[in-house]
mmCIF file of C-alpha atoms in Angstrom:
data_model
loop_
_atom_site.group_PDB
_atom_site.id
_atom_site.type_symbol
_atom_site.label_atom_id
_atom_site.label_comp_id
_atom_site.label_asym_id
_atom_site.label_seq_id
_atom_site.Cartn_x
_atom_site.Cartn_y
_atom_site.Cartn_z
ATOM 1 C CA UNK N 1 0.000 0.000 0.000
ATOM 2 C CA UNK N 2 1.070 3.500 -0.187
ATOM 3 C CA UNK N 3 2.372 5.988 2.052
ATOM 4 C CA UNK N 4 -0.479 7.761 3.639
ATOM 5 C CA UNK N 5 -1.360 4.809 5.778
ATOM 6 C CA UNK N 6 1.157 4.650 8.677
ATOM 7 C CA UNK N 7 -0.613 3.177 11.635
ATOM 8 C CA UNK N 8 -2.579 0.226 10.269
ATOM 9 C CA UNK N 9 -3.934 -0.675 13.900
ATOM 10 C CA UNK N 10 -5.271 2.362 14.865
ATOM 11 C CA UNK N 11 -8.157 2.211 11.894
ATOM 12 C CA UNK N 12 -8.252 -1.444 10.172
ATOM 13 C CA UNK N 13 -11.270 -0.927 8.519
ATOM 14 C CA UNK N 14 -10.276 -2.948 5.792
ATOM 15 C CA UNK N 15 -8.300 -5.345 7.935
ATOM 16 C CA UNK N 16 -11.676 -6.335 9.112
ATOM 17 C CA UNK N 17 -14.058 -5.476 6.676
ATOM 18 C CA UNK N 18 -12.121 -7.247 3.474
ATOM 19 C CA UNK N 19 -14.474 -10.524 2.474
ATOM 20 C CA UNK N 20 -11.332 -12.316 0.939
ATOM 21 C CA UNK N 21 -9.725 -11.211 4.331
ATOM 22 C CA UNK N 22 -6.476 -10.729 1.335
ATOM 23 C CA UNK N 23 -4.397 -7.513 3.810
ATOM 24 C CA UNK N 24 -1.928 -8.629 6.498
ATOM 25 C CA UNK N 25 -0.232 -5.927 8.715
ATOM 26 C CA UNK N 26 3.249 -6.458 9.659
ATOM 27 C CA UNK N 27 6.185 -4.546 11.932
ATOM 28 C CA UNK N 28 8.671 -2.989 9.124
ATOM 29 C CA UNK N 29 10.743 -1.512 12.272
ATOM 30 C CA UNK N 30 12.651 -3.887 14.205
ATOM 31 C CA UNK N 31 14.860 -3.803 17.389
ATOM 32 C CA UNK N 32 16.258 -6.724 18.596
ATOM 33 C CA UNK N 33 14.633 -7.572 22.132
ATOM 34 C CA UNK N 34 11.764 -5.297 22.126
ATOM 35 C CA UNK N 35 8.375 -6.268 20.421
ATOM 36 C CA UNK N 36 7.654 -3.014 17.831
ATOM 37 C CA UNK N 37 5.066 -0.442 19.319
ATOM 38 C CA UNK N 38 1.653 -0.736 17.086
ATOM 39 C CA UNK N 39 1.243 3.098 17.664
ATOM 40 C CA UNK N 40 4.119 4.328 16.542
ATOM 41 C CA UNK N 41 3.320 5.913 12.980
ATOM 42 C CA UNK N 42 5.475 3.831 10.346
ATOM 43 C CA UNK N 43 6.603 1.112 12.172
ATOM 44 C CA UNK N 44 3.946 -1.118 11.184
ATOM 45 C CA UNK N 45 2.641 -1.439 7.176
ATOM 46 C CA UNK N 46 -0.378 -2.803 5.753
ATOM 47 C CA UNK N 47 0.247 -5.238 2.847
ATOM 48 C CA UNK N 48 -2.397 -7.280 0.862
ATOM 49 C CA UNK N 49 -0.657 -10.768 0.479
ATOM 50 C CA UNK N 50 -3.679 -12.519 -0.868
ATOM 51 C CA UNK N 51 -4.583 -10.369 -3.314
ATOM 52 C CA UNK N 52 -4.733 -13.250 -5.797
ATOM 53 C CA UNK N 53 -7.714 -13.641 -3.724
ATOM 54 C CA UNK N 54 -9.555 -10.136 -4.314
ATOM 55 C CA UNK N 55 -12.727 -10.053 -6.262
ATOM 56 C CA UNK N 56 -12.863 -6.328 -6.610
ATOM 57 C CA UNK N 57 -15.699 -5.391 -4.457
ATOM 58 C CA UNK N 58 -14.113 -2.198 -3.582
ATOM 59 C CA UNK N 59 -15.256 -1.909 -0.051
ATOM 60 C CA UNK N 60 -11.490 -1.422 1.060
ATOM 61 C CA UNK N 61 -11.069 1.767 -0.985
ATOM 62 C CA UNK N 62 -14.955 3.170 -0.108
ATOM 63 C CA UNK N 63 -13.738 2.515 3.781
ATOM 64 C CA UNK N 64 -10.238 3.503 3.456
ATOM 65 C CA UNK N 65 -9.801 7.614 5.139
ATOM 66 C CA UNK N 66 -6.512 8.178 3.578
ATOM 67 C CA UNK N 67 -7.093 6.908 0.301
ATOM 68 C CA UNK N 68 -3.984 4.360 0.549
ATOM 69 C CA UNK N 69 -5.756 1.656 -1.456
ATOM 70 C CA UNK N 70 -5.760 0.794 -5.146
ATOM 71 C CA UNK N 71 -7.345 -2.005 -6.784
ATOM 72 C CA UNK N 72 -5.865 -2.502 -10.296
ATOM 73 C CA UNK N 73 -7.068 -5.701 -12.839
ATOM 74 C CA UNK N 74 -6.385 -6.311 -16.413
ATOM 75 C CA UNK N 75 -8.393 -4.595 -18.465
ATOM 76 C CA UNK N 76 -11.098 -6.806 -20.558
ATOM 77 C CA UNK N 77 -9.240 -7.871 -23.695
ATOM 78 C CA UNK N 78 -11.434 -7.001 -26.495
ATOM 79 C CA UNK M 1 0.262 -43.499 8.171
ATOM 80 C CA UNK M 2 0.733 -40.179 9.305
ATOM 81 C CA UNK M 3 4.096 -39.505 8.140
ATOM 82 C CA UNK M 4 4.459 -37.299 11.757
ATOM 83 C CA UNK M 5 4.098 -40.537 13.937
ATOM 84 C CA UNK M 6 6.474 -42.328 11.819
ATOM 85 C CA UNK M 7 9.060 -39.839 12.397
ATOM 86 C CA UNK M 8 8.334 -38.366 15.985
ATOM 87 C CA UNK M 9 5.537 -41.210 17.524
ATOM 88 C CA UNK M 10 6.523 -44.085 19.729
ATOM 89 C CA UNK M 11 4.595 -46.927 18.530
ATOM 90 C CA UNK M 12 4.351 -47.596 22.709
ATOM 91 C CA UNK M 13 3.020 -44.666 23.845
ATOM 92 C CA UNK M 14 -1.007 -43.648 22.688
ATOM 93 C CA UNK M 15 -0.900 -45.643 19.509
ATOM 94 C CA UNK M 16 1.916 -43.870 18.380
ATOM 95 C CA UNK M 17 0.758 -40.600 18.171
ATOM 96 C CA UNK M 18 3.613 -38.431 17.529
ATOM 97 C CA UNK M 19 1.604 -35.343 19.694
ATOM 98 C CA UNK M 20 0.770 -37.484 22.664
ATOM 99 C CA UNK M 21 4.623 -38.579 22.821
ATOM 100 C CA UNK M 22 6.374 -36.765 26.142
ATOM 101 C CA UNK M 23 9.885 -36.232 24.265
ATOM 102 C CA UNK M 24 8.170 -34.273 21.701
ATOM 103 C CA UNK M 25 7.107 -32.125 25.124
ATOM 104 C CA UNK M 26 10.422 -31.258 25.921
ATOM 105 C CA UNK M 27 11.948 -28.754 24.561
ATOM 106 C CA UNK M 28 15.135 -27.145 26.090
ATOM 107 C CA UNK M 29 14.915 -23.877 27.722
ATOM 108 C CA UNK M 30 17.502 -21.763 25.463
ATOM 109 C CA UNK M 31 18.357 -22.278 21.877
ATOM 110 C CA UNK M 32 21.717 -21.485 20.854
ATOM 111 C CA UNK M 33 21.531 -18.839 18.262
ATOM 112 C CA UNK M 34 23.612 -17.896 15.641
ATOM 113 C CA UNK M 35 25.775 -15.003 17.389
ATOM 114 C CA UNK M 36 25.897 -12.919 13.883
ATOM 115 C CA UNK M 37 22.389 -13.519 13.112
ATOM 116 C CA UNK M 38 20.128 -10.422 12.528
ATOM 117 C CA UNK M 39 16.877 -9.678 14.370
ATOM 118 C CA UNK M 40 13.969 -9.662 12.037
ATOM 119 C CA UNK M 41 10.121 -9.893 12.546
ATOM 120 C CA UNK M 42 7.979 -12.356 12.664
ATOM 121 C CA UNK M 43 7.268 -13.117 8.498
ATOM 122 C CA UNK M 44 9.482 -10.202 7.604
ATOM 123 C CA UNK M 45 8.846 -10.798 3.886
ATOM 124 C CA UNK M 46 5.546 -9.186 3.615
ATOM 125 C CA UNK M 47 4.210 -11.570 1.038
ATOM 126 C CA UNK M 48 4.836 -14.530 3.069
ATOM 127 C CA UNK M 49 3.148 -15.966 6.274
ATOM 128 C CA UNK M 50 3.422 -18.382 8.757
ATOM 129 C CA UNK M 51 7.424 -18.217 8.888
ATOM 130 C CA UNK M 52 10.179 -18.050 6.984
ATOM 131 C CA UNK M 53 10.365 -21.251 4.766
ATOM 132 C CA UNK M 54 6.792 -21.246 3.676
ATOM 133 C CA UNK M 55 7.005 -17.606 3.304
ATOM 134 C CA UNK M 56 10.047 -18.587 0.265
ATOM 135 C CA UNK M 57 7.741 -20.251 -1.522
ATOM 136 C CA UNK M 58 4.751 -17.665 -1.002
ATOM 137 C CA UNK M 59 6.913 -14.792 -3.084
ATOM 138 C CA UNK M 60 6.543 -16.482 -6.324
ATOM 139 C CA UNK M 61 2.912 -16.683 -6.291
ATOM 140 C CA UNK M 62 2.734 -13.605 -8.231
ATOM 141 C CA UNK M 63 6.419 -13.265 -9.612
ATOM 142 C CA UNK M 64 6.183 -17.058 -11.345
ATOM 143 C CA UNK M 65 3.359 -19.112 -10.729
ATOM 144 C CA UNK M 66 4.468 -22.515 -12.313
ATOM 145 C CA UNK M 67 8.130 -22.089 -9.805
ATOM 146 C CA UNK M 68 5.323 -21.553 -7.037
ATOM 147 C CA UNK M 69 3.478 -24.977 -7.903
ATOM 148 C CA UNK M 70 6.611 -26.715 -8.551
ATOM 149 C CA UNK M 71 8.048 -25.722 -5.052
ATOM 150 C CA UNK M 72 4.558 -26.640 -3.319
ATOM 151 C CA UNK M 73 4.888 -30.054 -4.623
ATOM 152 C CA UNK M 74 8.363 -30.334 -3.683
ATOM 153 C CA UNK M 75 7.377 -29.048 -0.295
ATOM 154 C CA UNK M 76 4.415 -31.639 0.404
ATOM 155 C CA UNK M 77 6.863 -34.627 -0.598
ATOM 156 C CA UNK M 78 9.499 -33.781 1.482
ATOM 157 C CA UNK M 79 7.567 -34.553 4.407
ATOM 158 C CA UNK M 80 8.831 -35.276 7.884
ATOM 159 C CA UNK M 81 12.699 -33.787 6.186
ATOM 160 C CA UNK M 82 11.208 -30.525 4.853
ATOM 161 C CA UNK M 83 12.520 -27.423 7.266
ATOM 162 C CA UNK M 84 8.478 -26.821 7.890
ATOM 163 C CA UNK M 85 6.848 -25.882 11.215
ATOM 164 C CA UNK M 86 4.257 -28.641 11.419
ATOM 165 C CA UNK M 87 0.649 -28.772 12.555
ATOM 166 C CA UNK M 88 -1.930 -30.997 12.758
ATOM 167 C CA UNK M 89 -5.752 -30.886 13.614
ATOM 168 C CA UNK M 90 -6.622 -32.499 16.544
ATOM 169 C CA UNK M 91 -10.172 -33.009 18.070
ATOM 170 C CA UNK M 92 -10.740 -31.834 21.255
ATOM 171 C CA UNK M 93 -10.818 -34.930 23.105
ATOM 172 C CA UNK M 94 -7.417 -34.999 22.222
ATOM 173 C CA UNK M 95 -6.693 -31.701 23.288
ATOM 174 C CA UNK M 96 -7.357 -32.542 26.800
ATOM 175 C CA UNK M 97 -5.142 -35.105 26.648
ATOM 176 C CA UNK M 98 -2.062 -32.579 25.470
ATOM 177 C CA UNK M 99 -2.842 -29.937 28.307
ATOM 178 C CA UNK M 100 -2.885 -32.552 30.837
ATOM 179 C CA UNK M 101 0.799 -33.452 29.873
ATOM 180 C CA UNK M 102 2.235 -30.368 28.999
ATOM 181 C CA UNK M 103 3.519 -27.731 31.228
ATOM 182 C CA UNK M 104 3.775 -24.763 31.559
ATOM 183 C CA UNK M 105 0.041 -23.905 29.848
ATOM 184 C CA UNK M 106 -0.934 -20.990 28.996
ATOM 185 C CA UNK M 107 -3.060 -18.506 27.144
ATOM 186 C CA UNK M 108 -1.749 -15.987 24.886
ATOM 187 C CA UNK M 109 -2.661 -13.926 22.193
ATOM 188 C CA UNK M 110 -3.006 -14.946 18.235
ATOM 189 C CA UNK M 111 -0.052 -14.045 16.346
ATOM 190 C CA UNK M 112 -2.413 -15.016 13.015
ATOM 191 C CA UNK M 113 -4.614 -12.751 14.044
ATOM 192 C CA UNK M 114 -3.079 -10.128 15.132
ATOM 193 C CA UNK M 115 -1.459 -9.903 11.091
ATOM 194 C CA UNK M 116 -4.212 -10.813 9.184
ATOM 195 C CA UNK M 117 -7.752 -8.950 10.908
ATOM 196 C CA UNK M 118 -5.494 -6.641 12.871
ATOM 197 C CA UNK M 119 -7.451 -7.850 16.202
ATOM 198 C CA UNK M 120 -5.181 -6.904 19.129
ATOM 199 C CA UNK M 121 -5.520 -9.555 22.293
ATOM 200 C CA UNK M 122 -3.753 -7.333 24.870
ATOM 201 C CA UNK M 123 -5.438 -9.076 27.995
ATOM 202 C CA UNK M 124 -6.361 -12.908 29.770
ATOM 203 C CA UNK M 125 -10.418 -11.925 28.265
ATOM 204 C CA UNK M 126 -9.247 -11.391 24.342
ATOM 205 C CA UNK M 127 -6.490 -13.735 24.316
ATOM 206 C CA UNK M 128 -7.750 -16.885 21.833
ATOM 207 C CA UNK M 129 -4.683 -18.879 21.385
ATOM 208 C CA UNK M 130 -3.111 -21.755 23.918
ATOM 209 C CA UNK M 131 0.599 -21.787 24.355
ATOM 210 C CA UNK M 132 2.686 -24.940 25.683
ATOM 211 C CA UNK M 133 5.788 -25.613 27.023
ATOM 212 C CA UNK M 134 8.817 -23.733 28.349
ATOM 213 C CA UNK M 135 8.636 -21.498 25.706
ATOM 214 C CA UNK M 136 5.912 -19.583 27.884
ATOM 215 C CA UNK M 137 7.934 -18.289 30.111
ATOM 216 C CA UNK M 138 9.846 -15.839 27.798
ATOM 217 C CA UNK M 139 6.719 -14.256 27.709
ATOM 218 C CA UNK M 140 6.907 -13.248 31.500
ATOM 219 C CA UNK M 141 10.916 -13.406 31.531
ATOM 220 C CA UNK M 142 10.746 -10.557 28.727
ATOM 221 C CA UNK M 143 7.693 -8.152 28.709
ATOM 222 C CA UNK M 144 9.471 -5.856 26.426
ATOM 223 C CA UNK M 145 10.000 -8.219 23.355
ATOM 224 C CA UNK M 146 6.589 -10.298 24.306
ATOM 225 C CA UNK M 147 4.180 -7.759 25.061
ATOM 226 C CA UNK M 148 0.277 -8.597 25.972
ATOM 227 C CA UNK M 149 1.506 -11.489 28.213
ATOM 228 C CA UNK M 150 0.262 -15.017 28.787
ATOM 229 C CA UNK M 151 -2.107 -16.368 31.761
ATOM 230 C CA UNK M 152 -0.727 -19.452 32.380
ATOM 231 C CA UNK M 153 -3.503 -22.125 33.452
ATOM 232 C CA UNK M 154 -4.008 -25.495 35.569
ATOM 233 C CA UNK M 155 -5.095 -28.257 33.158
ATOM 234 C CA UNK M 156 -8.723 -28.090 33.999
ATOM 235 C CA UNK M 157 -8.736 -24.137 33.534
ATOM 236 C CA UNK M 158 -6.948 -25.317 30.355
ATOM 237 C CA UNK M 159 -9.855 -27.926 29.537
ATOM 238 C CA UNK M 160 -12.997 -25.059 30.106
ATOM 239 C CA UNK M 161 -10.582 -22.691 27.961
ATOM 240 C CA UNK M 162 -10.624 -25.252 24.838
ATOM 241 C CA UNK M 163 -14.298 -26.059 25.689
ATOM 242 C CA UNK M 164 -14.787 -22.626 25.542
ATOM 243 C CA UNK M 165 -13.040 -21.706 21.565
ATOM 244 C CA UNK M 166 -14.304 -25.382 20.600
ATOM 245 C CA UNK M 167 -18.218 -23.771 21.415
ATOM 246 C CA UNK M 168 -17.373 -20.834 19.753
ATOM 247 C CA UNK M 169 -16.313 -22.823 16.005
ATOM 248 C CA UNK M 170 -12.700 -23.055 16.417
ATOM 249 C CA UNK M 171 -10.519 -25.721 15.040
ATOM 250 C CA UNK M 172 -7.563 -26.882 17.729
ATOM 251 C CA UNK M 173 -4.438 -27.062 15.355
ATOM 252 C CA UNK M 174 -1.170 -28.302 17.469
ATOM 253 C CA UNK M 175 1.540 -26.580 16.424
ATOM 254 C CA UNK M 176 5.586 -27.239 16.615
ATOM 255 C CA UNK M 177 7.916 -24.243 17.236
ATOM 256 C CA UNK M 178 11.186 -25.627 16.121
ATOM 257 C CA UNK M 179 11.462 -29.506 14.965
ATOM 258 C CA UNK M 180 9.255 -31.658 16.712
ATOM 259 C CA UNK M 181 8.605 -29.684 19.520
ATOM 260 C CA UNK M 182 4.677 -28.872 20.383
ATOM 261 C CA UNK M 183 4.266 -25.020 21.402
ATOM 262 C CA UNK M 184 0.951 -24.573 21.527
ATOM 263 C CA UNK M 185 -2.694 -25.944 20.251
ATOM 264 C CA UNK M 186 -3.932 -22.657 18.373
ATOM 265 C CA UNK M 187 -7.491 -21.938 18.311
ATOM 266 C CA UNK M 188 -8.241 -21.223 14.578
ATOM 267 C CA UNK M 189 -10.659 -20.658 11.688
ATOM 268 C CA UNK M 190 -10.857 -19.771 7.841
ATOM 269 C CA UNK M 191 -9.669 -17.212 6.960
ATOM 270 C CA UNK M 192 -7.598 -15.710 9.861
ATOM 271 C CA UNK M 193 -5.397 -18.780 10.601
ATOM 272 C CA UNK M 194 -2.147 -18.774 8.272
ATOM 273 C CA UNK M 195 -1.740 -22.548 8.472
ATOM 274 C CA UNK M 196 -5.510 -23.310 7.479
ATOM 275 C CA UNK M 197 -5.126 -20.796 5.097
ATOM 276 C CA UNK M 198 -2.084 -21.965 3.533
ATOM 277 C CA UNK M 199 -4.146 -25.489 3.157
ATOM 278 C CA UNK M 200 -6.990 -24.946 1.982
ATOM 279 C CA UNK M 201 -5.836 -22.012 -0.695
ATOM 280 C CA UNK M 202 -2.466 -22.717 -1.821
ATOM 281 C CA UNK M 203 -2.099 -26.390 -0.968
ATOM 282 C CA UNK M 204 0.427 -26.471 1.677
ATOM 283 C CA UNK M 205 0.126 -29.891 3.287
ATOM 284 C CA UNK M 206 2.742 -29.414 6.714
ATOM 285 C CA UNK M 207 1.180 -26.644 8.281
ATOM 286 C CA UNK M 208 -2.048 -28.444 9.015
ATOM 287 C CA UNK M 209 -2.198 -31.818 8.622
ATOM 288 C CA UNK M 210 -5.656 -33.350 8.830
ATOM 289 C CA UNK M 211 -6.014 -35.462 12.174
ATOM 290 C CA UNK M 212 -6.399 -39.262 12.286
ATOM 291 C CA UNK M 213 -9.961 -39.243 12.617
ATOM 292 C CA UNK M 214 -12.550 -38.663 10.153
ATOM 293 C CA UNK M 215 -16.585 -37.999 10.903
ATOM 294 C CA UNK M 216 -19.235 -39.981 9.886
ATOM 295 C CA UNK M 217 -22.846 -39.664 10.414
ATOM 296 C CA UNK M 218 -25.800 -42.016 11.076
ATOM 297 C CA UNK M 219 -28.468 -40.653 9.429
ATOM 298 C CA UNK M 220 -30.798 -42.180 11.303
ATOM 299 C CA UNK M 221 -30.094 -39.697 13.956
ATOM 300 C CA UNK M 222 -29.221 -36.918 11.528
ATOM 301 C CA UNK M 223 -32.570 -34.713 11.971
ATOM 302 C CA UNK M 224 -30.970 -32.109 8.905
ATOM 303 C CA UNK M 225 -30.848 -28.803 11.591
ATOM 304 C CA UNK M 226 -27.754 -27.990 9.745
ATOM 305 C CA UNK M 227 -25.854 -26.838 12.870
ATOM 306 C CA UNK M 228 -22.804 -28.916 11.610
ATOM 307 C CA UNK M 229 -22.657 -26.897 8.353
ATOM 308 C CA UNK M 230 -22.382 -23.895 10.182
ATOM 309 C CA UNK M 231 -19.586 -25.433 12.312
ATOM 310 C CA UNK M 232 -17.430 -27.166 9.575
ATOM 311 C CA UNK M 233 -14.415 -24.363 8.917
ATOM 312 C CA UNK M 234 -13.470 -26.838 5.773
ATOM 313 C CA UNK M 235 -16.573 -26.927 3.364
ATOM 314 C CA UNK M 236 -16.826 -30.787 3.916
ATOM 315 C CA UNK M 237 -20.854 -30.706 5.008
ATOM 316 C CA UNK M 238 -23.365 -29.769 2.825
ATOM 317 C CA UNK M 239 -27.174 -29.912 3.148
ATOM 318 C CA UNK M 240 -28.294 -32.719 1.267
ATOM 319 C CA UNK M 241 -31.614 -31.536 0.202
ATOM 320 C CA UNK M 242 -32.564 -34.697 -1.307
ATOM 321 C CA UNK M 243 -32.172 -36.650 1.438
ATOM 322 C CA UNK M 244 -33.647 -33.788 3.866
ATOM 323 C CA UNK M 245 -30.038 -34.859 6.176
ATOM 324 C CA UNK M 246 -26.466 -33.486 6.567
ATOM 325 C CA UNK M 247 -23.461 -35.085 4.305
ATOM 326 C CA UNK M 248 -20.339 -35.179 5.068
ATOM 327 C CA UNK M 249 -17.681 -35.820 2.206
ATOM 328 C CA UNK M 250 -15.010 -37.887 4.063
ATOM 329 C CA UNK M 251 -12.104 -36.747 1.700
ATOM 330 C CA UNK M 252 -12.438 -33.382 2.373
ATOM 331 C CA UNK M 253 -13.102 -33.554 6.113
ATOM 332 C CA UNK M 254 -10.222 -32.574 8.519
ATOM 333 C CA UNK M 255 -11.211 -34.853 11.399
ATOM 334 C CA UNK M 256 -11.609 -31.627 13.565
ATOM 335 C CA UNK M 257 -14.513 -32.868 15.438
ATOM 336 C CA UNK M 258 -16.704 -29.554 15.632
ATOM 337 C CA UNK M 259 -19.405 -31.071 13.494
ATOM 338 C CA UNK M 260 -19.652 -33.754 16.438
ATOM 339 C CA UNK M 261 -19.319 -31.807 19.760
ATOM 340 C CA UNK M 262 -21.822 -29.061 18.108
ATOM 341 C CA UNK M 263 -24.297 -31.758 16.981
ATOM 342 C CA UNK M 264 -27.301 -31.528 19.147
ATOM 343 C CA UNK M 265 -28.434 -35.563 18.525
ATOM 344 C CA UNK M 266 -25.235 -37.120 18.746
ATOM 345 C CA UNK M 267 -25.656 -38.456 15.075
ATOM 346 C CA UNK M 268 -21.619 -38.041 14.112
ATOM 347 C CA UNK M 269 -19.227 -39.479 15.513
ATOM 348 C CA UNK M 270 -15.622 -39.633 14.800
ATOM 349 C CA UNK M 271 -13.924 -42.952 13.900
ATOM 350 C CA UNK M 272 -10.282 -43.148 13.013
ATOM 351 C CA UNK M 273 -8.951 -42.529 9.582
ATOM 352 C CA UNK M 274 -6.236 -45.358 9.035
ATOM 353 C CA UNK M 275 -9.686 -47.783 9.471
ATOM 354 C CA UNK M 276 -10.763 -46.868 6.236
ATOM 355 C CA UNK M 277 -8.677 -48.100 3.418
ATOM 356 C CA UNK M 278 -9.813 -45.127 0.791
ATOM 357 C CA UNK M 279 -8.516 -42.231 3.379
ATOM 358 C CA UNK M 280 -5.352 -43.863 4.881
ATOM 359 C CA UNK M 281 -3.072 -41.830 3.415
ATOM 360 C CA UNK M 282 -5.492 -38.597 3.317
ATOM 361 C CA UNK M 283 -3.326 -36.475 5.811
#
């Protein structure tokens, strides 16, 4: 996803809202010995793993405030 | 036979079931580690899940998909010598048997969750996941790196706490943390879990093996309620409408057992896999 979203856990509307449940949010900051703080902006990003999964509904990007999500298929070969 | 008892069971000890064996209970304390190794999180390749080997294979779903099928194969026949955490579905009657004769038990939060619907279990109420074995005690030994804690639990708080998941439609997976060693029996369902998902959408077998018992039902009990349907987290019941009963399709049923503790006139019952010859090596 792109930048605007920096702290996945404090909204995860489409965390929780995806049917496919395709997103995963993981720690990109890590210190050895010290589990990474979910509120600190940045140091956790939202990825979409399963996206071979999506369907397209759009919900994610009608839920999403920052705009962070794109949904992109092939278009229809004529 | 379950290619896990052959490598890990004692044929003397509970039939040979590899998770019911006390050595694979006893894990040391420490591991020695790798002094120039590198800290890294927890499926630190964003395109993976459920740790670092499986997560290799995961990358080339989208970079090459034919390397991706070619590795899953190579992955499912390497069996008890792949470098794969291991799980396997157990029922519940089972379960009781692990928590009586592990220890330290404990419950803890759900590292599946916590990725995949970003649902935070920072207390003893939300936690939904049952940790085993020595490993526990990093959790209190190091509240920095572990945060959110465990609530460690006498076997028959341990018993009401898998009663309690099993009522609620979760599968008991027991899971290894390193080689053979059981660390927990993880309280999952479709989609959240990585291992189930990993299974049942990409077709890696190690991460949850189906249990040695299958369900069958007598449909002379079977009153069709459908209650079982609801329950099965593997799309192996159906309502048979012609019939007016549940079916069950044997070869894709996991051998959980939630179909048979939710069933409300005992008409399932689970009977053990190697029995029949068609699913004996169904794992």
């Amino acid at each position: 996803m792109t930048a605007p979203c920096t702290v996945p856990f404090d909204c995860k509307k489409c965390l929780q809202a995806c049917p496919q449940a395709v997103f995963l949010v993981t720690a990109v900051k890590v210190e050895r010995g010290k589990e990474t703080d979910p509120k600190e902006p940045g140091a956790y990003r939202l990825f979409a793993p399963h996206r071979d999964k999506c369907t397209g509904c759009n919900d994610c990007i009608e839920l999403c405030p920052e705009d962070a999500i794109t949904i992109n298929f092939p278009p229809l070969e004529a | 036979m379950c290619w896990v008892c052959e490598a890990y069971g004692d044929p003397e000890v509970e039939n040979g079931r590899w998770y019911l064996n006390p050595k694979n209970h006893s894990r040391n304390m420490y591991k020695i580690k790798k002094p120039d190794q590198k800290a890294a999180a927890y499926g630190s390749d964003p395109e993976a899940q459920s740790g670092r080997n499986i997560g290799e294979i995961m990358q080339f779903r989208f970079t090459d998909p034919d390397k991706f099928n070619q590795l899953i194969k190579e992955a499912n026949a390497m069996k008890g010598s792949g470098p794969f955490q291991i799980g396997q579905v157990i029922p519940i009657q089972e379960a009781y048997k692990v928590v009586e004769m592990s220890y330290p038990v404990a419950s803890m939060s759900c590292i599946c969750r916590i990725h995949n619907r970003a649902q935070e279990e920072r207390n003893e109420h939300e936690y939904s996941c049952t940790g085993l074995g020595v490993g526990m005690l990093k959790w209190e030994r190091w509240p920095e790196r572990y945060k959110g804690g465990v609530n460690f639990m006498a076997p028959d708080e341990a018993k009401e706490w898998l009663v309690k998941w099993n009522k609620k439609g979760m599968v008991h997976i027991i899971m290894t943390f390193g080689g053979s060693y059981v660390g927990g029996v993880c309280n999952c369902d479709y989609p959240d879990c990585g291992m189930i998902r990993n299974r049942v959408d990409y077709g890696i077998e190690t991460g949850c093996l189906k249990s040695h018992w299958v369900a069958k039902i007598d449909y002379d009990l079977c009153t069709g309620c459908g209650v079982c349907v609801q329950r099965c987290q593997f799309g192996a019941i159906k309502f048979e409408v012609t019939l007016d009963k549940t079916n069950i399709d044997q070869l894709k049923c996991f051998g959980c057992g939630l179909c048979e503790t939710g069933c409300p006139t005992n008409a399932i019952e689970l009977i053990d896999r190697e029995s029949l010859p068609g699913l004996r090596e169904v794992w």
